[in-house]
Coordinates of C-alpha atoms in Angstrom, one line a residue:
Chain X
M1 CA -129.8 84.1 117.7
R2 CA -128.8 81.4 115.3
R3 CA -126.6 83.7 113.4
S4 CA -124.5 84.5 116.4
V5 CA -124.0 80.9 117.2
L6 CA -122.9 80.3 113.6
L7 CA -120.4 83.1 113.7
S8 CA -118.7 81.9 116.9
L9 CA -118.4 78.5 115.4
V10 CA -116.9 80.0 112.3
G11 CA -114.1 81.4 114.6
C12 CA -113.3 78.0 115.9
F13 CA -113.4 76.6 112.4
V14 CA -110.8 78.7 110.9
L15 CA -108.3 77.7 113.5
A16 CA -109.3 74.1 113.3
A17 CA -108.9 74.1 109.5
A18 CA -105.5 75.7 109.7
A19 CA -104.3 73.1 112.1
H20 CA -105.6 70.4 110.0
A21 CA -104.0 71.6 106.9
Q22 CA -100.6 71.5 108.5
D23 CA -101.0 68.1 110.1
P24 CA -100.9 65.3 107.6
R25 CA -101.1 61.8 109.1
P26 CA -97.7 60.2 109.3
G27 CA -96.7 58.1 106.3
E28 CA -99.4 59.6 104.1
S29 CA -97.7 62.8 103.0
I30 CA -94.0 62.8 102.7
T31 CA -92.0 64.9 100.2
V32 CA -89.3 63.1 98.3
G33 CA -86.8 64.5 95.9
I34 CA -88.9 67.2 94.2
E35 CA -90.0 70.7 94.9
Y36 CA -93.3 70.9 96.8
N37 CA -95.3 73.9 95.8
P38 CA -98.7 73.7 97.5
A39 CA -99.6 77.3 96.6
A40 CA -100.2 76.3 93.1
R41 CA -103.2 74.2 94.0
P42 CA -106.7 75.6 94.4
G43 CA -108.3 75.2 97.8
L44 CA -111.2 72.8 98.1
V45 CA -113.6 72.1 100.9
V46 CA -115.9 69.1 101.2
V47 CA -119.0 70.6 102.9
P48 CA -120.0 68.8 106.0
G49 CA -123.4 67.2 105.8
V50 CA -125.9 64.8 107.3
G51 CA -126.1 61.2 106.2
I52 CA -124.2 59.4 103.4
D53 CA -121.1 59.7 105.5
S54 CA -119.4 56.8 103.6
V55 CA -120.0 58.4 100.3
R56 CA -118.7 61.8 101.5
A57 CA -115.6 60.1 103.0
I58 CA -114.7 58.3 99.8
V59 CA -115.2 61.4 97.7
R60 CA -113.1 63.4 100.1
R61 CA -110.3 60.9 100.0
D62 CA -110.5 60.7 96.3
L63 CA -110.2 64.4 95.8
D64 CA -107.3 64.4 98.3
Y65 CA -105.6 61.6 96.5
S66 CA -105.9 63.5 93.2
D67 CA -103.3 65.8 94.6
R68 CA -104.8 68.7 92.6
F69 CA -106.4 70.5 95.5
E70 CA -105.3 72.0 98.8
M71 CA -107.8 70.2 100.9
I72 CA -109.4 72.4 103.6
A73 CA -110.6 70.4 106.5
V74 CA -113.9 71.4 108.1
S75 CA -115.5 68.8 110.3
D76 CA -118.6 70.2 112.0
P77 CA -121.8 69.7 110.0
G78 CA -123.5 72.5 111.9
A79 CA -121.4 75.3 110.5
G80 CA -120.8 76.9 107.2
G81 CA -123.8 75.6 105.6
S82 CA -124.9 72.1 105.3
S83 CA -126.5 69.7 102.8
T84 CA -129.8 71.3 103.5
G85 CA -128.8 74.9 104.1
P86 CA -127.3 77.5 101.8
I87 CA -123.6 77.4 101.2
N88 CA -121.6 79.9 103.1
Y89 CA -119.4 81.1 100.3
G90 CA -117.9 83.9 102.4
L91 CA -116.6 81.5 105.0
Y92 CA -115.1 79.1 102.5
K93 CA -113.5 82.0 100.7
A94 CA -112.0 83.1 103.9
L95 CA -110.6 79.6 104.4
G96 CA -108.9 79.9 101.0
A97 CA -111.2 77.6 99.1
E98 CA -111.9 78.0 95.4
F99 CA -114.2 75.0 95.3
A100 CA -116.7 73.5 97.6
V101 CA -118.1 70.0 97.1
E102 CA -121.5 69.4 98.6
M103 CA -123.1 66.0 98.7
A104 CA -126.6 65.1 99.8
D105 CA -129.0 62.2 99.8
R106 CA -132.3 62.8 98.0
A107 CA -134.8 60.0 97.9
G108 CA -132.1 57.3 97.7
K109 CA -130.1 59.2 95.0
V110 CA -126.9 61.1 95.7
I111 CA -126.8 64.7 94.7
A112 CA -123.2 66.1 94.2
R113 CA -122.7 69.8 93.7
L114 CA -119.5 71.6 92.8
H115 CA -119.5 75.2 93.9
D116 CA -117.4 78.0 92.5
V117 CA -116.7 79.7 95.8
N118 CA -115.4 82.9 94.2
G119 CA -118.3 83.2 91.8
S120 CA -120.7 82.2 94.6
Q121 CA -122.5 79.8 92.4
I122 CA -123.1 76.2 91.5
R123 CA -120.7 75.1 88.7
Y124 CA -122.0 71.6 88.3
E125 CA -124.6 69.4 89.7
V126 CA -125.2 65.7 89.3
E127 CA -127.7 63.2 90.5
A128 CA -126.4 59.7 90.8
T129 CA -128.1 56.4 91.7
L130 CA -125.5 54.4 93.6
P131 CA -125.6 50.7 94.4
P132 CA -126.0 49.9 98.1
P133 CA -122.7 50.1 100.1
T134 CA -122.8 46.3 100.5
D135 CA -122.7 45.9 96.7
G136 CA -119.4 45.1 95.1
G137 CA -119.8 48.1 92.7
F138 CA -120.5 50.7 95.4
R139 CA -117.0 52.1 95.8
M140 CA -116.2 52.3 92.1
A141 CA -119.6 54.1 91.6
V142 CA -118.5 56.7 94.2
H143 CA -115.1 57.0 92.5
T144 CA -116.9 57.8 89.3
L145 CA -118.5 60.8 91.0
S146 CA -115.2 61.9 92.4
D147 CA -113.4 61.8 89.1
E148 CA -116.2 63.7 87.4
L149 CA -116.0 66.5 90.1
V150 CA -112.3 66.8 89.4
R151 CA -113.0 67.1 85.7
R152 CA -115.7 69.7 86.2
A153 CA -113.4 71.7 88.5
L154 CA -110.1 71.6 86.5
G155 CA -110.9 70.2 83.1
E156 CA -109.3 66.8 83.6
A157 CA -110.7 63.8 85.4
G158 CA -109.3 62.4 88.6
I159 CA -107.8 58.9 88.9
A160 CA -110.1 57.4 91.5
T161 CA -111.8 55.0 89.1
T162 CA -108.6 53.0 88.6
R163 CA -107.2 49.8 89.9
L164 CA -103.7 48.4 90.2
L165 CA -102.6 44.9 89.4
L166 CA -99.7 43.5 91.5
V167 CA -98.1 40.3 92.5
L168 CA -98.3 38.9 96.0
N169 CA -97.0 35.5 96.9
G170 CA -96.8 34.6 93.3
R171 CA -100.4 35.5 92.5
V172 CA -101.7 38.4 90.5
H173 CA -104.0 40.6 92.7
Q174 CA -106.0 43.6 91.9
M175 CA -106.6 46.6 94.3
D176 CA -108.5 49.9 94.0
S177 CA -106.2 52.9 93.7
D178 CA -107.2 53.9 97.2
G179 CA -106.0 50.7 98.6
F180 CA -109.3 48.9 99.0
G181 CA -110.6 45.8 97.4
L182 CA -107.5 43.7 97.3
R183 CA -108.2 40.3 95.8
P184 CA -106.4 37.5 94.0
L185 CA -107.0 36.9 90.4
T186 CA -104.7 34.0 89.5
P187 CA -104.8 30.7 91.2
E188 CA -102.8 29.5 94.1
G189 CA -99.8 27.2 93.4
Q190 CA -98.5 28.8 90.3
T191 CA -96.0 31.6 90.0
S192 CA -97.4 34.6 88.1
L193 CA -95.4 37.6 87.2
S194 CA -95.6 40.9 85.2
P195 CA -99.3 41.6 85.0
V196 CA -100.3 44.3 82.7
W197 CA -103.8 45.8 81.9
A198 CA -105.4 45.5 78.6
P199 CA -106.5 48.9 77.3
D200 CA -110.1 47.9 77.8
G201 CA -109.6 47.5 81.6
R202 CA -111.4 44.2 81.5
R203 CA -108.5 41.9 80.8
F204 CA -104.9 41.6 81.8
A205 CA -101.8 39.8 80.4
Y206 CA -99.3 38.1 82.6
T207 CA -96.4 35.6 82.6
R208 CA -97.1 32.2 84.2
L209 CA -93.9 30.4 85.3
G210 CA -93.5 26.7 85.6
A211 CA -90.4 24.5 85.7
G212 CA -88.3 27.4 84.4
R213 CA -90.4 28.0 81.4
G214 CA -93.3 30.4 81.0
G215 CA -96.1 31.4 78.7
I216 CA -97.9 34.7 78.4
Y217 CA -101.6 34.4 79.3
V218 CA -104.6 36.7 78.9
Q219 CA -107.2 36.6 81.6
T220 CA -110.7 38.2 81.6
I221 CA -111.2 39.6 85.1
A222 CA -115.0 39.2 85.2
T223 CA -115.1 35.5 84.2
G224 CA -111.5 34.3 85.1
E225 CA -111.4 32.8 81.6
T226 CA -107.7 32.4 80.6
T227 CA -106.1 31.8 77.2
Q228 CA -102.5 31.5 76.3
V229 CA -101.1 34.1 73.8
P230 CA -100.2 32.2 70.6
G231 CA -96.5 32.0 70.0
T232 CA -95.7 31.8 73.7
E233 CA -96.0 28.1 74.2
T234 CA -92.3 27.2 74.2
A235 CA -89.4 28.3 76.4
L236 CA -89.6 31.4 78.6
N237 CA -91.8 34.3 77.6
I238 CA -91.8 37.3 79.9
T239 CA -92.7 41.0 80.2
P240 CA -95.9 41.4 78.2
A241 CA -97.1 44.8 77.0
W242 CA -100.4 45.6 75.4
S243 CA -100.6 47.8 72.3
P244 CA -102.9 50.8 72.7
D245 CA -105.4 49.3 70.2
G246 CA -105.6 46.1 72.2
R247 CA -104.7 43.8 69.3
T248 CA -101.1 43.0 69.8
I249 CA -98.9 42.0 72.8
A250 CA -95.3 42.6 72.7
Y251 CA -93.2 40.4 74.9
A252 CA -89.7 38.9 75.4
H253 CA -89.0 35.3 74.4
S254 CA -86.0 33.7 76.3
D255 CA -84.3 30.6 75.0
E256 CA -80.7 29.4 74.6
R257 CA -80.2 31.9 71.9
G258 CA -80.9 34.7 74.2
T259 CA -83.8 37.0 75.0
D260 CA -85.5 38.9 72.2
I261 CA -88.6 41.0 71.8
F262 CA -91.5 39.6 69.7
T263 CA -95.0 40.7 69.0
A264 CA -98.1 38.4 68.9
L265 CA -101.3 39.3 67.3
L266 CA -104.0 38.0 69.5
G267 CA -105.6 36.5 66.5
G268 CA -102.5 34.6 65.8
G269 CA -99.1 35.4 64.1
T270 CA -95.8 36.5 65.7
Q271 CA -93.1 38.9 64.5
R272 CA -89.6 39.2 65.8
L273 CA -88.4 42.7 66.6
T274 CA -84.9 42.4 67.9
V275 CA -82.0 40.1 67.1
G276 CA -79.8 40.2 70.2
R277 CA -77.3 37.5 69.5
F278 CA -75.4 37.6 72.8
A279 CA -77.4 40.6 74.2
D280 CA -80.7 40.4 75.9
N281 CA -83.8 42.5 74.8
L282 CA -86.8 42.7 77.0
S283 CA -89.5 44.8 78.9
P284 CA -91.2 46.4 75.8
T285 CA -93.6 49.2 76.4
Y286 CA -95.7 50.9 73.8
S287 CA -95.9 54.6 73.2
N288 CA -99.4 56.0 73.4
D289 CA -99.8 56.1 69.6
G290 CA -98.6 52.6 69.3
R291 CA -95.9 53.6 66.8
R292 CA -92.9 53.1 69.1
L293 CA -91.7 50.8 71.8
A294 CA -89.3 51.5 74.6
F295 CA -87.4 48.5 75.9
I296 CA -84.4 47.3 77.8
S297 CA -81.3 46.0 76.1
T298 CA -77.9 44.7 77.3
R299 CA -76.3 45.5 73.8
A300 CA -73.8 47.9 75.4
G301 CA -73.1 45.9 78.6
P302 CA -75.5 46.6 81.5
P303 CA -79.2 46.8 80.8
Q304 CA -80.3 50.3 79.5
L305 CA -83.2 51.9 77.9
Y306 CA -83.7 52.0 74.1
A307 CA -86.6 52.6 71.7
M308 CA -87.6 51.4 68.4
G309 CA -90.4 51.5 65.9
A310 CA -93.3 49.0 66.6
D311 CA -92.0 47.0 63.7
G312 CA -88.4 46.7 65.2
T313 CA -86.8 49.3 62.8
D314 CA -85.1 52.5 63.8
Q315 CA -83.6 51.3 67.1
E316 CA -81.9 54.0 69.2
L317 CA -80.6 54.6 72.7
L318 CA -83.3 56.4 74.6
A319 CA -81.9 57.3 78.1
P320 CA -78.3 58.5 77.9
F321 CA -75.9 56.8 80.1
D322 CA -72.1 56.8 80.9
Y323 CA -70.5 53.5 80.1
G324 CA -69.0 52.0 83.3
V325 CA -70.6 54.8 85.5
T326 CA -74.3 54.7 85.1
G327 CA -76.1 51.8 86.8
S328 CA -78.5 49.3 85.2
S329 CA -81.8 50.6 84.0
N330 CA -84.9 48.4 83.9
A331 CA -88.7 48.1 83.9
P332 CA -89.8 51.0 81.6
E333 CA -93.3 52.2 81.1
W334 CA -94.3 54.8 78.6
S335 CA -96.5 57.5 80.0
P336 CA -100.2 57.6 78.9
D337 CA -99.6 61.0 77.1
G338 CA -96.5 59.6 75.4
A339 CA -94.3 62.4 76.7
A340 CA -92.2 60.5 79.1
V341 CA -91.0 57.0 80.0
A342 CA -90.6 56.0 83.7
F343 CA -88.2 53.3 84.6
H344 CA -85.8 52.4 87.4
R345 CA -82.1 52.8 87.4
E346 CA -79.5 51.8 89.8
V347 CA -77.9 54.8 91.6
Q348 CA -75.0 53.8 93.9
G349 CA -76.2 50.2 93.9
T350 CA -79.9 51.0 94.6
A351 CA -82.7 51.2 92.2
Q352 CA -84.4 54.6 92.0
V353 CA -87.5 55.6 89.9
H354 CA -86.6 57.9 87.0
V355 CA -88.7 59.8 84.5
L356 CA -87.2 60.5 81.1
T357 CA -88.8 63.2 78.9
V358 CA -88.9 61.7 75.5
S359 CA -88.5 65.0 73.5
G360 CA -85.3 66.7 75.0
R361 CA -84.2 63.5 76.8
K362 CA -84.4 65.2 80.2
L363 CA -83.9 62.7 83.0
R364 CA -85.3 63.2 86.6
A365 CA -84.9 61.0 89.6
L366 CA -88.2 60.8 91.5
T367 CA -87.1 58.9 94.5
S368 CA -84.1 58.6 96.8
A369 CA -85.3 56.9 100.0
G370 CA -84.6 53.1 100.0
R371 CA -85.0 50.9 97.0
N372 CA -87.6 52.0 94.5
E373 CA -88.5 50.1 91.4
D374 CA -91.0 48.9 88.7
P375 CA -92.9 52.2 88.1
T376 CA -96.3 52.3 86.5
W377 CA -98.2 55.4 85.5
A378 CA -101.7 56.5 86.5
P379 CA -103.9 57.6 83.6
D380 CA -103.4 61.3 84.6
G381 CA -99.7 61.1 83.7
R382 CA -98.6 62.5 86.9
H383 CA -99.0 59.8 89.5
I384 CA -96.7 56.9 89.5
A385 CA -97.0 53.7 91.6
F386 CA -93.9 51.7 92.4
V387 CA -92.4 49.1 94.7
S388 CA -90.3 50.5 97.6
D389 CA -88.7 49.0 100.6
R390 CA -88.5 52.3 102.5
S391 CA -90.8 50.9 105.2
G392 CA -88.7 47.8 105.7
Q393 CA -90.6 45.5 103.4
R394 CA -91.4 45.8 99.7
Q395 CA -94.6 47.6 99.4
L396 CA -96.6 49.6 96.9
W397 CA -96.3 53.3 97.0
I398 CA -97.7 56.1 94.9
I399 CA -95.9 59.4 94.2
D400 CA -97.4 62.5 92.7
S401 CA -94.6 63.7 90.4
E402 CA -95.9 67.2 90.6
T403 CA -95.9 67.8 94.3
G404 CA -93.7 65.0 95.5
R405 CA -96.3 63.7 97.9
V406 CA -96.2 60.0 98.5
R407 CA -98.6 57.5 100.0
Q408 CA -98.5 53.8 100.7
L409 CA -100.9 51.1 99.5
P410 CA -100.4 48.6 102.2
T411 CA -100.5 44.9 101.3
P412 CA -100.0 41.8 103.3
G413 CA -96.6 40.5 102.2
R414 CA -94.2 41.6 99.6
A415 CA -95.7 43.5 96.7
R416 CA -94.2 43.2 93.3
L417 CA -94.6 44.4 89.7
P418 CA -97.6 46.8 89.8
S419 CA -99.5 47.9 86.7
W420 CA -102.0 50.8 86.9
S421 CA -105.1 50.6 84.9
R422 CA -106.7 53.3 82.7
R423 CA -110.0 54.8 84.1
L424 CA -112.5 52.1 84.5
A425 CA -116.2 52.3 83.8
G426 CA -118.1 52.9 87.0
A427 CA -121.6 54.0 87.8
V428 CA -123.7 55.7 85.1
I429 CA -123.9 59.4 85.8
V430 CA -126.7 61.4 84.4
P431 CA -125.8 65.0 84.7
N432 CA -128.6 67.5 85.2
P433 CA -128.8 69.8 82.1
Chain Q
M1 CA -54.5 34.4 77.7
R2 CA -58.0 33.2 78.3
A3 CA -58.4 31.5 75.0
S4 CA -55.1 29.7 75.4
S5 CA -56.1 28.3 78.8
I6 CA -59.4 27.2 77.3
L7 CA -57.5 25.5 74.6
G8 CA -55.2 23.8 77.1
M9 CA -58.3 22.5 78.9
V10 CA -59.8 21.3 75.8
A11 CA -56.7 19.2 75.1
A12 CA -56.7 17.9 78.8
V13 CA -60.4 17.0 78.5
A14 CA -59.8 15.3 75.1
L15 CA -57.2 13.1 76.8
V16 CA -59.3 12.4 79.7
T17 CA -62.2 11.4 77.5
A18 CA -60.1 9.3 75.3
C19 CA -58.8 7.2 78.1
G20 CA -62.1 7.2 79.8
S21 CA -64.1 4.5 78.0
K22 CA -64.2 1.6 80.3
P23 CA -66.5 -1.4 80.2
E24 CA -69.6 -1.3 82.3
P25 CA -69.1 -2.8 85.8
E26 CA -71.1 -6.0 86.3
Q27 CA -72.0 -5.4 89.9
P28 CA -75.6 -4.2 90.3
A29 CA -75.2 -0.6 91.6
P30 CA -77.3 1.5 93.9
E31 CA -78.7 4.6 92.3
P32 CA -77.7 7.7 94.2
A33 CA -79.1 10.0 91.5
P34 CA -82.4 11.3 90.3
P35 CA -84.8 10.7 88.7
P36 CA -86.6 9.8 92.0
A37 CA -89.4 8.0 90.2
E38 CA -87.1 5.0 89.6
A39 CA -87.2 2.0 91.9
P40 CA -84.9 1.8 94.9
P41 CA -81.6 0.1 94.4
P42 CA -81.6 -3.7 94.6
P43 CA -80.3 -5.0 97.9
A44 CA -76.6 -6.1 98.1
P45 CA -76.0 -9.7 97.1
P46 CA -76.1 -12.2 99.9
P47 CA -72.7 -12.9 101.6
T48 CA -70.8 -15.8 100.2
D49 CA -67.4 -17.1 101.0
D50 CA -65.9 -14.2 99.1
G51 CA -68.9 -11.9 100.2
R52 CA -66.9 -9.5 102.0
A53 CA -64.7 -8.7 99.0
A54 CA -67.8 -8.5 96.8
R55 CA -69.5 -6.2 99.3
E56 CA -66.5 -3.9 99.4
A57 CA -66.4 -3.8 95.6
A58 CA -70.0 -2.9 95.5
E59 CA -69.6 -0.2 98.1
A60 CA -66.6 1.3 96.2
E61 CA -68.6 1.1 93.0
A62 CA -71.6 2.9 94.6
A63 CA -69.3 5.6 95.9
R64 CA -67.7 6.1 92.5
L65 CA -71.2 6.4 91.0
R66 CA -72.3 8.8 93.6
Q67 CA -69.2 10.9 92.9
L68 CA -70.0 10.9 89.1
T69 CA -73.6 12.0 89.8
T70 CA -72.2 14.7 92.2
D71 CA -69.9 16.0 89.5
L72 CA -72.6 16.0 86.9
T73 CA -75.0 17.9 89.1
S74 CA -72.9 20.3 91.1
P75 CA -73.9 23.9 90.5
I76 CA -71.6 26.6 89.1
Y77 CA -71.7 30.1 90.3
F78 CA -71.5 33.6 88.7
D79 CA -70.4 37.1 89.4
F80 CA -73.0 39.8 90.0
D81 CA -74.9 40.6 86.8
R82 CA -72.6 38.5 84.8
A83 CA -73.2 35.3 82.8
E84 CA -69.7 34.3 81.9
V85 CA -68.5 30.9 83.2
R86 CA -65.8 31.7 85.7
Q87 CA -62.3 30.4 85.1
G88 CA -60.9 28.0 87.6
N89 CA -63.2 25.7 89.6
D90 CA -66.3 26.3 87.5
Q91 CA -64.6 25.7 84.2
S92 CA -63.0 22.5 85.7
L93 CA -66.4 21.4 86.9
L94 CA -67.9 21.9 83.4
D95 CA -65.0 20.1 81.9
R96 CA -65.7 17.2 84.2
K97 CA -69.4 17.2 83.3
A98 CA -68.5 17.3 79.7
A99 CA -66.3 14.3 80.2
I100 CA -68.9 12.3 82.0
L101 CA -71.5 13.2 79.4
G102 CA -69.0 12.2 76.7
V103 CA -69.0 8.5 77.9
N104 CA -72.6 8.4 78.9
P105 CA -74.4 9.4 75.7
A106 CA -77.8 8.4 77.0
V107 CA -77.7 11.1 79.7
R108 CA -79.7 14.2 79.2
M109 CA -79.7 17.2 81.4
R110 CA -81.6 20.4 82.3
I111 CA -79.5 23.5 83.2
S112 CA -81.5 26.1 85.2
G113 CA -80.1 29.6 85.6
H114 CA -80.7 31.5 88.7
A115 CA -80.1 35.1 89.9
D116 CA -79.8 36.8 93.3
E117 CA -82.6 39.1 94.5
R118 CA -80.8 42.4 93.8
G119 CA -81.5 42.9 90.2
S120 CA -84.8 43.8 88.6
D121 CA -87.3 40.9 89.0
E122 CA -87.9 40.5 85.3
Y123 CA -84.4 41.2 84.1
N124 CA -83.3 38.4 86.4
L125 CA -85.3 35.9 84.3
A126 CA -83.3 36.9 81.2
L127 CA -80.1 36.9 83.3
G128 CA -80.7 33.3 84.5
N129 CA -81.5 32.3 80.9
R130 CA -78.2 33.7 79.8
R131 CA -76.4 31.9 82.6
A132 CA -77.9 28.6 81.7
G133 CA -77.2 29.3 78.0
A134 CA -73.5 30.1 78.9
A135 CA -73.1 26.7 80.6
K136 CA -74.8 25.0 77.7
R137 CA -72.5 26.6 75.1
Y138 CA -69.5 25.7 77.1
L139 CA -70.6 22.0 77.2
T140 CA -71.6 21.9 73.6
G141 CA -68.2 23.5 72.8
K142 CA -66.7 20.4 74.5
G143 CA -68.6 18.1 72.2
V144 CA -71.8 17.5 74.1
A145 CA -74.7 17.2 71.6
D146 CA -77.0 20.2 71.6
N147 CA -80.2 18.3 72.0
R148 CA -79.0 16.6 75.2
L149 CA -79.0 19.9 77.2
E150 CA -82.2 21.8 78.0
V151 CA -81.9 25.4 79.2
V152 CA -84.4 27.0 81.6
S153 CA -84.5 30.0 83.9
Y154 CA -86.0 30.7 87.3
G155 CA -84.6 34.2 87.7
E156 CA -84.6 35.1 91.4
E157 CA -87.8 33.0 92.1
R158 CA -86.0 30.1 93.7
P159 CA -83.2 31.1 95.9
S160 CA -80.9 28.4 97.1
N161 CA -80.1 30.5 100.2
P162 CA -83.0 32.6 101.6
G163 CA -80.7 35.2 103.2
H164 CA -80.2 38.9 102.2
D165 CA -76.5 39.2 102.4
E166 CA -73.5 38.8 99.9
S167 CA -72.8 35.2 101.0
A168 CA -76.5 34.3 100.2
W169 CA -76.5 36.2 97.0
A170 CA -73.2 34.5 95.9
E171 CA -74.9 31.1 96.5
N172 CA -78.0 32.2 94.6
R173 CA -76.2 33.4 91.4
R174 CA -75.9 29.9 90.0
D175 CA -76.6 27.3 87.3
E176 CA -78.2 24.1 88.6
F177 CA -77.8 20.8 86.7
E178 CA -80.4 18.1 86.8
V179 CA -80.2 14.7 85.1
T180 CA -83.5 14.3 83.3
S181 CA -82.9 10.9 81.8
G182 CA -80.2 8.2 81.3
G183 CA -78.7 8.8 84.7
G184 CA -78.8 5.2 85.9
K185 CA -75.5 3.5 85.4
L186 CA -73.0 6.1 84.8
A187 CA -69.7 5.1 83.2
A188 CA -66.6 6.9 84.4
P189 CA -64.7 8.9 81.8

């Protein structure tokens, strides 16, 4: 009896799932400028269940936003197995799933299971104690689960436990990478620009402008405590970048002699890296090993992308350009794996996000719709957040450079100058042996 | 070509400056210029037998001072993504500023460079800095002491015209000049 009901439900399901898979919500999944090859991604189903709907919804969105899976939609908790029943591997296999994620509530703890559908077995099981949903740490704790599930499935963690810094109305804000939790970090009434995460994920550096001058400041997020970076007290100091070891901040110092790149040890002591004379040098960004810096220079006319040793030696052109033809290049950020540098370059008068492969110097435009600028890498080295006016107002968008899928991170007002964190510490997960 | 025209202007300015030193006017003058913190101008002297003539002289003097301040604080403008002082009006305006500064050694100024919204947000701060520096270099080249001119940049953060078209952008690519001290009784060059 029960079995026959189940089977008929299964029939409806396959159809529903197929329809869902072809019907992304408008604005959430648009392909831009790159080949889209969904077949390369393994199918994943989040098993319907009873209770902890908010946890399941967050995990499902996280897995979707990782862009590493073909998400297979099943929405009826009565079919295909549930949190309390056995997993119907046959059904999920028929739907094209390689993985099934099951989540259940057990005595106030969340059990998450990753099933290997083809092998008809549990690959990974974890029991996590989550804070209550009203707690400020709840969402990040759930994101930690999501990232671990991605890692257990594919060998590399997801990017749900990350946040972005951005500037809104002159104030630095932070936002979770799924768009939740927007809140201001710097006070009202001052102009803050160019926030950038410290490698520890607990602090950030930014430029505070006042009366045409500006210092670089470091703020601890949890306490709000702010200190000025030594050496940035006079004139205008902009575009801070943190060295991977967290000890040094590279920045550009502007005065009447021009704009040049310096480094400041947080313990004190500065070093000058460029001598521009009448050219400007700015926007430094460290390679992942901390040995090199990419930066912008106007030494050949319009701003273009260069690189140098972290001590200022061995300066070279990084992104090739044709003098008088190629547009200005700006806002570089070295990728977390060191293999590429993202920046924006003017193409026919409009900024577009580009990615340059460091070895081989291969250049690829990632965007073409509207004006797209100020790219910043996710820790997975494949997602890039940037500012785009494609929707009419400058907003934050995220592109997956592998699939071309883009999504918007809506903000009230004009978003500027994003910086993507590394993975942040979330809930403590104690995996079962 | 360009160098020779600059040389010509240098000569012209030198002449203007040389003839420009005149004694301070005795008449108390209204203050049309910043700094705003200073007290309002004293009222005009009470009318006497020759009050009308005195009043007219005072008004003429006030207008002359206003013009001097206007000349000193008028902005100059730049081409897109350029920081060179444009020949023609802008160089003439800087020549005029240099002349006024030449006979008013107490005057100190702040030059702020600005950019339009089109370039990169951060690059525009450097560009504004370069624009302010260009005006300063031009003025010090005309003999204004280095320590009298302060250079700052606002990038695209303080547009003069909030519009989003070429006419607005053209107004926003500018240097502003602000008298920070000594702007009270300006002598004419």
